[in-house]
Amino acid sequence: MKFGNTLYEKISEEWHSYAVDYRGMTLVLEGDDTSEKIDPSEINHEDFFRRYELSKRGIEIFYLAKREWALDRTMRLMQRVDDDLRLEVDNPTEVRRAVESLGYELDLVLGFLELNHTGF
């Protein structure tokens, strides 16, 4: 399986716009599937590096937004744990589920970042 397909299949659809534009950069370098390979002297370097820089910026925006989300979520979970301990809640599974959910979502974010790192 080609990397571009793997990238888009493995990440959440709502995150596609933040991912490296692997297909676009490949198209600039190789042309579409119906044409022969592009002569290196005919490569539009400006278009390639524009896509490259936009991809880097998209990943940076994604990372900063998810970092902010994770910090906020962690603070809210810590507050819930403090509140639950103060109230001596009999059912701690709700907090445990919230923490597990955060862990799962962070794994998705890390997977996204790892795949995009591979793309660069």
mmCIF file of N, CA and C in Angstrom:
data_model
loop_
_atom_site.group_PDB
_atom_site.id
_atom_site.type_symbol
_atom_site.label_atom_id
_atom_site.label_comp_id
_atom_site.label_asym_id
_atom_site.label_seq_id
_atom_site.Cartn_x
_atom_site.Cartn_y
_atom_site.Cartn_z
ATOM 1 N N MET A 1 0.849 -1.188 0.000
ATOM 2 C CA MET A 1 0.000 0.000 0.000
ATOM 3 C C MET A 1 0.887 1.241 0.000
ATOM 4 N N LYS A 2 0.516 2.211 -0.773
ATOM 5 C CA LYS A 2 1.293 3.447 -0.849
ATOM 6 C C LYS A 2 1.106 4.281 0.412
ATOM 7 N N PHE A 3 2.156 5.040 0.734
ATOM 8 C CA PHE A 3 2.118 5.838 1.960
ATOM 9 C C PHE A 3 0.957 6.826 1.971
ATOM 10 N N GLY A 4 0.707 7.508 0.858
ATOM 11 C CA GLY A 4 -0.377 8.490 0.801
ATOM 12 C C GLY A 4 -1.722 7.881 1.174
ATOM 13 N N ASN A 5 -1.987 6.669 0.689
ATOM 14 C CA ASN A 5 -3.237 5.982 1.044
ATOM 15 C C ASN A 5 -3.256 5.642 2.528
ATOM 16 N N THR A 6 -2.128 5.145 3.029
ATOM 17 C CA THR A 6 -2.037 4.795 4.448
ATOM 18 C C THR A 6 -2.294 6.019 5.311
ATOM 19 N N LEU A 7 -1.686 7.125 4.948
ATOM 20 C CA LEU A 7 -1.845 8.361 5.711
ATOM 21 C C LEU A 7 -3.315 8.739 5.846
ATOM 22 N N TYR A 8 -4.025 8.776 4.730
ATOM 23 C CA TYR A 8 -5.411 9.234 4.760
ATOM 24 C C TYR A 8 -6.372 8.195 5.323
ATOM 25 N N GLU A 9 -6.011 6.921 5.281
ATOM 26 C CA GLU A 9 -6.866 5.891 5.856
ATOM 27 C C GLU A 9 -6.722 5.805 7.370
ATOM 28 N N LYS A 10 -5.551 6.121 7.868
ATOM 29 C CA LYS A 10 -5.266 5.945 9.294
ATOM 30 C C LYS A 10 -5.662 7.128 10.162
ATOM 31 N N ILE A 11 -5.898 8.277 9.560
ATOM 32 C CA ILE A 11 -6.219 9.448 10.380
ATOM 33 C C ILE A 11 -7.701 9.785 10.248
ATOM 34 N N SER A 12 -8.178 10.468 11.264
ATOM 35 C CA SER A 12 -9.567 10.899 11.284
ATOM 36 C C SER A 12 -9.859 11.810 10.090
ATOM 37 N N GLU A 13 -11.017 11.648 9.488
ATOM 38 C CA GLU A 13 -11.371 12.442 8.311
ATOM 39 C C GLU A 13 -11.334 13.943 8.600
ATOM 40 N N GLU A 14 -11.719 14.316 9.800
ATOM 41 C CA GLU A 14 -11.731 15.742 10.136
ATOM 42 C C GLU A 14 -10.316 16.309 10.269
ATOM 43 N N TRP A 15 -9.315 15.447 10.306
ATOM 44 C CA TRP A 15 -7.939 15.905 10.422
ATOM 45 C C TRP A 15 -7.220 15.937 9.073
ATOM 46 N N HIS A 16 -7.844 15.483 8.011
ATOM 47 C CA HIS A 16 -7.194 15.423 6.693
ATOM 48 C C HIS A 16 -6.629 16.779 6.266
ATOM 49 N N SER A 17 -7.346 17.848 6.531
ATOM 50 C CA SER A 17 -6.883 19.159 6.066
ATOM 51 C C SER A 17 -5.606 19.617 6.782
ATOM 52 N N TYR A 18 -5.287 19.000 7.923
ATOM 53 C CA TYR A 18 -4.071 19.359 8.656
ATOM 54 C C TYR A 18 -2.885 18.484 8.260
ATOM 55 N N ALA A 19 -3.143 17.388 7.560
ATOM 56 C CA ALA A 19 -2.096 16.420 7.240
ATOM 57 C C ALA A 19 -1.180 16.938 6.136
ATOM 58 N N VAL A 20 -0.008 16.329 6.055
ATOM 59 C CA VAL A 20 0.922 16.661 4.990
ATOM 60 C C VAL A 20 0.229 16.401 3.642
ATOM 61 N N ASP A 21 0.420 17.308 2.703
ATOM 62 C CA ASP A 21 -0.206 17.173 1.373
ATOM 63 C C ASP A 21 0.651 16.223 0.538
ATOM 64 N N TYR A 22 0.699 14.990 0.970
ATOM 65 C CA TYR A 22 1.555 14.002 0.335
ATOM 66 C C TYR A 22 1.150 13.764 -1.118
ATOM 67 N N ARG A 23 -0.138 13.621 -1.351
ATOM 68 C CA ARG A 23 -0.621 13.399 -2.716
ATOM 69 C C ARG A 23 -0.281 14.584 -3.621
ATOM 70 N N GLY A 24 -0.519 15.784 -3.120
ATOM 71 C CA GLY A 24 -0.240 16.977 -3.915
ATOM 72 C C GLY A 24 1.234 17.125 -4.248
ATOM 73 N N MET A 25 2.082 16.884 -3.259
ATOM 74 C CA MET A 25 3.518 17.001 -3.507
ATOM 75 C C MET A 25 3.993 15.903 -4.456
ATOM 76 N N THR A 26 3.432 14.704 -4.307
ATOM 77 C CA THR A 26 3.782 13.609 -5.213
ATOM 78 C C THR A 26 3.346 13.934 -6.632
ATOM 79 N N LEU A 27 2.176 14.520 -6.769
ATOM 80 C CA LEU A 27 1.696 14.898 -8.104
ATOM 81 C C LEU A 27 2.628 15.912 -8.762
ATOM 82 N N VAL A 28 3.109 16.856 -7.981
ATOM 83 C CA VAL A 28 4.041 17.850 -8.522
ATOM 84 C C VAL A 28 5.320 17.163 -9.000
ATOM 85 N N LEU A 29 5.785 16.174 -8.242
ATOM 86 C CA LEU A 29 7.040 15.501 -8.580
ATOM 87 C C LEU A 29 6.900 14.456 -9.682
ATOM 88 N N GLU A 30 5.755 13.763 -9.704
ATOM 89 C CA GLU A 30 5.620 12.621 -10.607
ATOM 90 C C GLU A 30 4.572 12.792 -11.696
ATOM 91 N N GLY A 31 3.730 13.785 -11.603
ATOM 92 C CA GLY A 31 2.625 13.919 -12.547
ATOM 93 C C GLY A 31 1.478 13.013 -12.137
ATOM 94 N N ASP A 32 0.403 13.028 -12.906
ATOM 95 C CA ASP A 32 -0.727 12.164 -12.556
ATOM 96 C C ASP A 32 -0.427 10.737 -13.000
ATOM 97 N N ASP A 33 -1.288 9.816 -12.604
ATOM 98 C CA ASP A 33 -1.063 8.391 -12.855
ATOM 99 C C ASP A 33 -1.044 8.037 -14.337
ATOM 100 N N THR A 34 -1.649 8.873 -15.185
ATOM 101 C CA THR A 34 -1.753 8.532 -16.602
ATOM 102 C C THR A 34 -0.546 8.991 -17.403
ATOM 103 N N SER A 35 0.259 9.856 -16.848
ATOM 104 C CA SER A 35 1.391 10.382 -17.610
ATOM 105 C C SER A 35 2.677 9.657 -17.232
ATOM 106 N N GLU A 36 3.672 9.842 -18.042
ATOM 107 C CA GLU A 36 4.992 9.311 -17.719
ATOM 108 C C GLU A 36 5.617 10.219 -16.669
ATOM 109 N N LYS A 37 6.680 9.741 -16.079
ATOM 110 C CA LYS A 37 7.360 10.533 -15.052
ATOM 111 C C LYS A 37 7.804 11.877 -15.625
ATOM 112 N N ILE A 38 7.724 12.890 -14.772
ATOM 113 C CA ILE A 38 8.119 14.237 -15.186
ATOM 114 C C ILE A 38 9.645 14.328 -15.199
ATOM 115 N N ASP A 39 10.164 14.975 -16.188
ATOM 116 C CA ASP A 39 11.598 15.252 -16.266
ATOM 117 C C ASP A 39 11.942 16.178 -15.099
ATOM 118 N N PRO A 40 12.994 15.872 -14.338
ATOM 119 C CA PRO A 40 13.345 16.706 -13.173
ATOM 120 C C PRO A 40 13.464 18.194 -13.499
ATOM 121 N N SER A 41 13.869 18.522 -14.717
ATOM 122 C CA SER A 41 14.003 19.935 -15.067
ATOM 123 C C SER A 41 12.641 20.610 -15.226
ATOM 124 N N GLU A 42 11.572 19.810 -15.331
ATOM 125 C CA GLU A 42 10.228 20.363 -15.512
ATOM 126 C C GLU A 42 9.425 20.437 -14.211
ATOM 127 N N ILE A 43 10.016 20.008 -13.124
ATOM 128 C CA ILE A 43 9.312 20.031 -11.840
ATOM 129 C C ILE A 43 9.087 21.477 -11.417
ATOM 130 N N ASN A 44 7.888 21.757 -10.975
ATOM 131 C CA ASN A 44 7.549 23.092 -10.484
ATOM 132 C C ASN A 44 7.975 23.172 -9.012
ATOM 133 N N HIS A 45 9.211 23.545 -8.788
ATOM 134 C CA HIS A 45 9.766 23.584 -7.433
ATOM 135 C C HIS A 45 9.003 24.554 -6.535
ATOM 136 N N GLU A 46 8.587 25.659 -7.104
ATOM 137 C CA GLU A 46 7.845 26.653 -6.322
ATOM 138 C C GLU A 46 6.545 26.049 -5.788
ATOM 139 N N ASP A 47 5.813 25.322 -6.639
ATOM 140 C CA ASP A 47 4.564 24.682 -6.220
ATOM 141 C C ASP A 47 4.837 23.617 -5.173
ATOM 142 N N PHE A 48 5.888 22.819 -5.377
ATOM 143 C CA PHE A 48 6.221 21.772 -4.412
ATOM 144 C C PHE A 48 6.507 22.373 -3.040
ATOM 145 N N PHE A 49 7.385 23.370 -2.996
ATOM 146 C CA PHE A 49 7.764 23.937 -1.704
ATOM 147 C C PHE A 49 6.632 24.750 -1.082
ATOM 148 N N ARG A 50 5.743 25.306 -1.889
ATOM 149 C CA ARG A 50 4.553 25.964 -1.345
ATOM 150 C C ARG A 50 3.690 24.931 -0.619
ATOM 151 N N ARG A 51 3.484 23.785 -1.258
ATOM 152 C CA ARG A 51 2.697 22.710 -0.634
ATOM 153 C C ARG A 51 3.398 22.186 0.622
ATOM 154 N N TYR A 52 4.714 22.072 0.544
ATOM 155 C CA TYR A 52 5.501 21.602 1.678
ATOM 156 C C TYR A 52 5.339 22.555 2.877
ATOM 157 N N GLU A 53 5.506 23.839 2.633
ATOM 158 C CA GLU A 53 5.391 24.822 3.714
ATOM 159 C C GLU A 53 3.966 24.873 4.274
ATOM 160 N N LEU A 54 2.956 24.786 3.408
ATOM 161 C CA LEU A 54 1.567 24.758 3.873
ATOM 162 C C LEU A 54 1.309 23.513 4.714
ATOM 163 N N SER A 55 1.884 22.402 4.322
ATOM 164 C CA SER A 55 1.730 21.170 5.094
ATOM 165 C C SER A 55 2.366 21.306 6.465
ATOM 166 N N LYS A 56 3.567 21.861 6.510
ATOM 167 C CA LYS A 56 4.227 22.073 7.804
ATOM 168 C C LYS A 56 3.388 22.984 8.692
ATOM 169 N N ARG A 57 2.839 24.034 8.094
ATOM 170 C CA ARG A 57 2.029 24.975 8.878
ATOM 171 C C ARG A 57 0.747 24.306 9.379
ATOM 172 N N GLY A 58 0.132 23.487 8.528
ATOM 173 C CA GLY A 58 -1.081 22.775 8.944
ATOM 174 C C GLY A 58 -0.829 21.854 10.122
ATOM 175 N N ILE A 59 0.288 21.150 10.081
ATOM 176 C CA ILE A 59 0.631 20.247 11.182
ATOM 177 C C ILE A 59 0.939 21.038 12.442
ATOM 178 N N GLU A 60 1.603 22.170 12.294
ATOM 179 C CA GLU A 60 1.895 23.020 13.448
ATOM 180 C C GLU A 60 0.602 23.534 14.082
ATOM 181 N N ILE A 61 -0.329 23.998 13.256
ATOM 182 C CA ILE A 61 -1.625 24.476 13.758
ATOM 183 C C ILE A 61 -2.361 23.348 14.469
ATOM 184 N N PHE A 62 -2.357 22.167 13.849
ATOM 185 C CA PHE A 62 -3.003 21.004 14.457
ATOM 186 C C PHE A 62 -2.384 20.701 15.819
ATOM 187 N N TYR A 63 -1.060 20.644 15.858
ATOM 188 C CA TYR A 63 -0.372 20.325 17.100
ATOM 189 C C TYR A 63 -0.703 21.339 18.196
ATOM 190 N N LEU A 64 -0.630 22.620 17.868
ATOM 191 C CA LEU A 64 -0.894 23.648 18.875
ATOM 192 C C LEU A 64 -2.332 23.582 19.372
ATOM 193 N N ALA A 65 -3.273 23.350 18.468
ATOM 194 C CA ALA A 65 -4.679 23.241 18.873
ATOM 195 C C ALA A 65 -4.887 22.016 19.763
ATOM 196 N N LYS A 66 -4.302 20.888 19.392
ATOM 197 C CA LYS A 66 -4.474 19.668 20.185
ATOM 198 C C LYS A 66 -3.730 19.766 21.517
ATOM 199 N N ARG A 67 -2.626 20.472 21.528
ATOM 200 C CA ARG A 67 -1.908 20.676 22.789
ATOM 201 C C ARG A 67 -2.781 21.485 23.743
ATOM 202 N N GLU A 68 -3.377 22.544 23.220
ATOM 203 C CA GLU A 68 -4.269 23.376 24.038
ATOM 204 C C GLU A 68 -5.463 22.556 24.531
ATOM 205 N N TRP A 69 -6.027 21.751 23.637
ATOM 206 C CA TRP A 69 -7.150 20.883 23.998
ATOM 207 C C TRP A 69 -6.744 19.910 25.110
ATOM 208 N N ALA A 70 -5.561 19.281 24.963
ATOM 209 C CA ALA A 70 -5.118 18.301 25.948
ATOM 210 C C ALA A 70 -4.869 18.954 27.303
ATOM 211 N N LEU A 71 -4.263 20.131 27.313
ATOM 212 C CA LEU A 71 -4.032 20.835 28.575
ATOM 213 C C LEU A 71 -5.352 21.195 29.249
ATOM 214 N N ASP A 72 -6.296 21.705 28.465
ATOM 215 C CA ASP A 72 -7.605 22.059 29.014
ATOM 216 C C ASP A 72 -8.325 20.825 29.553
ATOM 217 N N ARG A 73 -8.307 19.758 28.775
ATOM 218 C CA ARG A 73 -8.983 18.522 29.185
ATOM 219 C C ARG A 73 -8.349 17.951 30.444
ATOM 220 N N THR A 74 -7.030 18.003 30.518
ATOM 221 C CA THR A 74 -6.330 17.500 31.694
ATOM 222 C C THR A 74 -6.703 18.312 32.929
ATOM 223 N N MET A 75 -6.749 19.627 32.781
ATOM 224 C CA MET A 75 -7.120 20.475 33.921
ATOM 225 C C MET A 75 -8.548 20.174 34.391
ATOM 226 N N ARG A 76 -9.458 19.995 33.430
ATOM 227 C CA ARG A 76 -10.843 19.679 33.811
ATOM 228 C C ARG A 76 -10.931 18.323 34.507
ATOM 229 N N LEU A 77 -10.176 17.342 34.019
ATOM 230 C CA LEU A 77 -10.176 16.028 34.663
ATOM 231 C C LEU A 77 -9.579 16.101 36.066
ATOM 232 N N MET A 78 -8.514 16.868 36.210
ATOM 233 C CA MET A 78 -7.920 17.023 37.537
ATOM 234 C C MET A 78 -8.910 17.670 38.497
ATOM 235 N N GLN A 79 -9.668 18.646 38.002
ATOM 236 C CA GLN A 79 -10.675 19.295 38.841
ATOM 237 C C GLN A 79 -11.768 18.302 39.236
ATOM 238 N N ARG A 80 -12.174 17.462 38.280
ATOM 239 C CA ARG A 80 -13.207 16.456 38.578
ATOM 240 C C ARG A 80 -12.705 15.465 39.615
ATOM 241 N N VAL A 81 -11.456 15.050 39.494
ATOM 242 C CA VAL A 81 -10.887 14.119 40.474
ATOM 243 C C VAL A 81 -10.866 14.776 41.849
ATOM 244 N N ASP A 82 -10.413 16.024 41.915
ATOM 245 C CA ASP A 82 -10.412 16.747 43.194
ATOM 246 C C ASP A 82 -11.816 16.841 43.765
ATOM 247 N N ASP A 83 -12.789 17.203 42.915
ATOM 248 C CA ASP A 83 -14.178 17.320 43.378
ATOM 249 C C ASP A 83 -14.703 15.979 43.864
ATOM 250 N N ASP A 84 -14.414 14.921 43.099
ATOM 251 C CA ASP A 84 -14.895 13.593 43.483
ATOM 252 C C ASP A 84 -14.267 13.125 44.786
ATOM 253 N N LEU A 85 -12.995 13.413 44.985
ATOM 254 C CA LEU A 85 -12.336 13.022 46.232
ATOM 255 C C LEU A 85 -12.919 13.782 47.413
ATOM 256 N N ARG A 86 -13.232 15.060 47.191
ATOM 257 C CA ARG A 86 -13.835 15.861 48.261
ATOM 258 C C ARG A 86 -15.221 15.333 48.616
ATOM 259 N N LEU A 87 -15.954 14.903 47.630
ATOM 260 C CA LEU A 87 -17.313 14.415 47.860
ATOM 261 C C LEU A 87 -17.347 12.933 48.207
ATOM 262 N N GLU A 88 -16.178 12.267 48.111
ATOM 263 C CA GLU A 88 -16.077 10.833 48.354
ATOM 264 C C GLU A 88 -17.108 10.074 47.537
ATOM 265 N N VAL A 89 -17.044 10.258 46.256
ATOM 266 C CA VAL A 89 -17.966 9.605 45.329
ATOM 267 C C VAL A 89 -17.799 8.092 45.434
ATOM 268 N N ASP A 90 -18.934 7.388 45.445
ATOM 269 C CA ASP A 90 -18.915 5.931 45.542
ATOM 270 C C ASP A 90 -18.580 5.264 44.210
ATOM 271 N N ASN A 91 -18.770 5.971 43.098
ATOM 272 C CA ASN A 91 -18.579 5.374 41.784
ATOM 273 C C ASN A 91 -17.461 6.097 41.025
ATOM 274 N N PRO A 92 -16.221 5.670 41.222
ATOM 275 C CA PRO A 92 -15.102 6.354 40.557
ATOM 276 C C PRO A 92 -14.949 5.960 39.087
ATOM 277 N N THR A 93 -15.807 5.058 38.585
ATOM 278 C CA THR A 93 -15.636 4.581 37.207
ATOM 279 C C THR A 93 -15.882 5.679 36.181
ATOM 280 N N GLU A 94 -16.717 6.666 36.497
ATOM 281 C CA GLU A 94 -16.957 7.757 35.553
ATOM 282 C C GLU A 94 -15.669 8.542 35.304
ATOM 283 N N VAL A 95 -14.938 8.827 36.361
ATOM 284 C CA VAL A 95 -13.672 9.535 36.220
ATOM 285 C C VAL A 95 -12.676 8.647 35.480
ATOM 286 N N ARG A 96 -12.650 7.369 35.820
ATOM 287 C CA ARG A 96 -11.736 6.442 35.146
ATOM 288 C C ARG A 96 -12.032 6.398 33.645
ATOM 289 N N ARG A 97 -13.314 6.359 33.275
ATOM 290 C CA ARG A 97 -13.687 6.345 31.852
ATOM 291 C C ARG A 97 -13.233 7.638 31.164
ATOM 292 N N ALA A 98 -13.375 8.750 31.851
ATOM 293 C CA ALA A 98 -12.957 10.030 31.275
ATOM 294 C C ALA A 98 -11.449 10.049 31.045
ATOM 295 N N VAL A 99 -10.684 9.523 31.985
ATOM 296 C CA VAL A 99 -9.229 9.473 31.843
ATOM 297 C C VAL A 99 -8.850 8.515 30.715
ATOM 298 N N GLU A 100 -9.517 7.367 30.632
ATOM 299 C CA GLU A 100 -9.243 6.409 29.552
ATOM 300 C C GLU A 100 -9.587 7.019 28.198
ATOM 301 N N SER A 101 -10.669 7.775 28.136
ATOM 302 C CA SER A 101 -11.067 8.432 26.895
ATOM 303 C C SER A 101 -10.004 9.438 26.466
ATOM 304 N N LEU A 102 -9.485 10.187 27.418
ATOM 305 C CA LEU A 102 -8.420 11.134 27.122
ATOM 306 C C LEU A 102 -7.189 10.396 26.589
ATOM 307 N N GLY A 103 -6.857 9.285 27.210
ATOM 308 C CA GLY A 103 -5.717 8.499 26.748
ATOM 309 C C GLY A 103 -5.906 8.010 25.323
ATOM 310 N N TYR A 104 -7.097 7.550 25.010
ATOM 311 C CA TYR A 104 -7.399 7.076 23.655
ATOM 312 C C TYR A 104 -7.266 8.219 22.639
ATOM 313 N N GLU A 105 -7.832 9.373 22.974
ATOM 314 C CA GLU A 105 -7.771 10.514 22.072
ATOM 315 C C GLU A 105 -6.337 11.007 21.889
ATOM 316 N N LEU A 106 -5.543 10.975 22.942
ATOM 317 C CA LEU A 106 -4.134 11.361 22.817
ATOM 318 C C LEU A 106 -3.372 10.369 21.937
ATOM 319 N N ASP A 107 -3.723 9.083 22.026
ATOM 320 C CA ASP A 107 -3.110 8.084 21.134
ATOM 321 C C ASP A 107 -3.413 8.390 19.681
ATOM 322 N N LEU A 108 -4.643 8.824 19.386
ATOM 323 C CA LEU A 108 -5.001 9.195 18.018
ATOM 324 C C LEU A 108 -4.169 10.382 17.538
ATOM 325 N N VAL A 109 -4.020 11.370 18.403
ATOM 326 C CA VAL A 109 -3.219 12.553 18.047
ATOM 327 C C VAL A 109 -1.770 12.147 17.792
ATOM 328 N N LEU A 110 -1.217 11.314 18.661
ATOM 329 C CA LEU A 110 0.170 10.868 18.465
ATOM 330 C C LEU A 110 0.323 10.077 17.171
ATOM 331 N N GLY A 111 -0.656 9.234 16.856
ATOM 332 C CA GLY A 111 -0.615 8.488 15.608
ATOM 333 C C GLY A 111 -0.613 9.413 14.406
ATOM 334 N N PHE A 112 -1.439 10.449 14.456
ATOM 335 C CA PHE A 112 -1.500 11.443 13.396
ATOM 336 C C PHE A 112 -0.146 12.112 13.210
ATOM 337 N N LEU A 113 0.441 12.540 14.321
ATOM 338 C CA LEU A 113 1.725 13.234 14.248
ATOM 339 C C LEU A 113 2.831 12.305 13.755
ATOM 340 N N GLU A 114 2.825 11.042 14.192
ATOM 341 C CA GLU A 114 3.840 10.094 13.733
ATOM 342 C C GLU A 114 3.726 9.846 12.231
ATOM 343 N N LEU A 115 2.506 9.649 11.734
ATOM 344 C CA LEU A 115 2.323 9.426 10.308
ATOM 345 C C LEU A 115 2.794 10.635 9.498
ATOM 346 N N ASN A 116 2.468 11.813 9.951
ATOM 347 C CA ASN A 116 2.878 13.023 9.230
ATOM 348 C C ASN A 116 4.382 13.229 9.316
ATOM 349 N N HIS A 117 4.980 12.854 10.430
ATOM 350 C CA HIS A 117 6.430 12.933 10.546
ATOM 351 C C HIS A 117 7.074 12.016 9.505
ATOM 352 N N THR A 118 6.503 10.832 9.326
ATOM 353 C CA THR A 118 6.999 9.899 8.315
ATOM 354 C C THR A 118 6.888 10.508 6.925
ATOM 355 N N GLY A 119 5.816 11.260 6.679
ATOM 356 C CA GLY A 119 5.610 11.895 5.381
ATOM 357 C C GLY A 119 6.662 12.933 5.054
ATOM 358 N N PHE A 120 7.242 13.532 6.085
ATOM 359 C CA PHE A 120 8.291 14.537 5.858
ATOM 360 C C PHE A 120 9.624 13.856 5.813
#
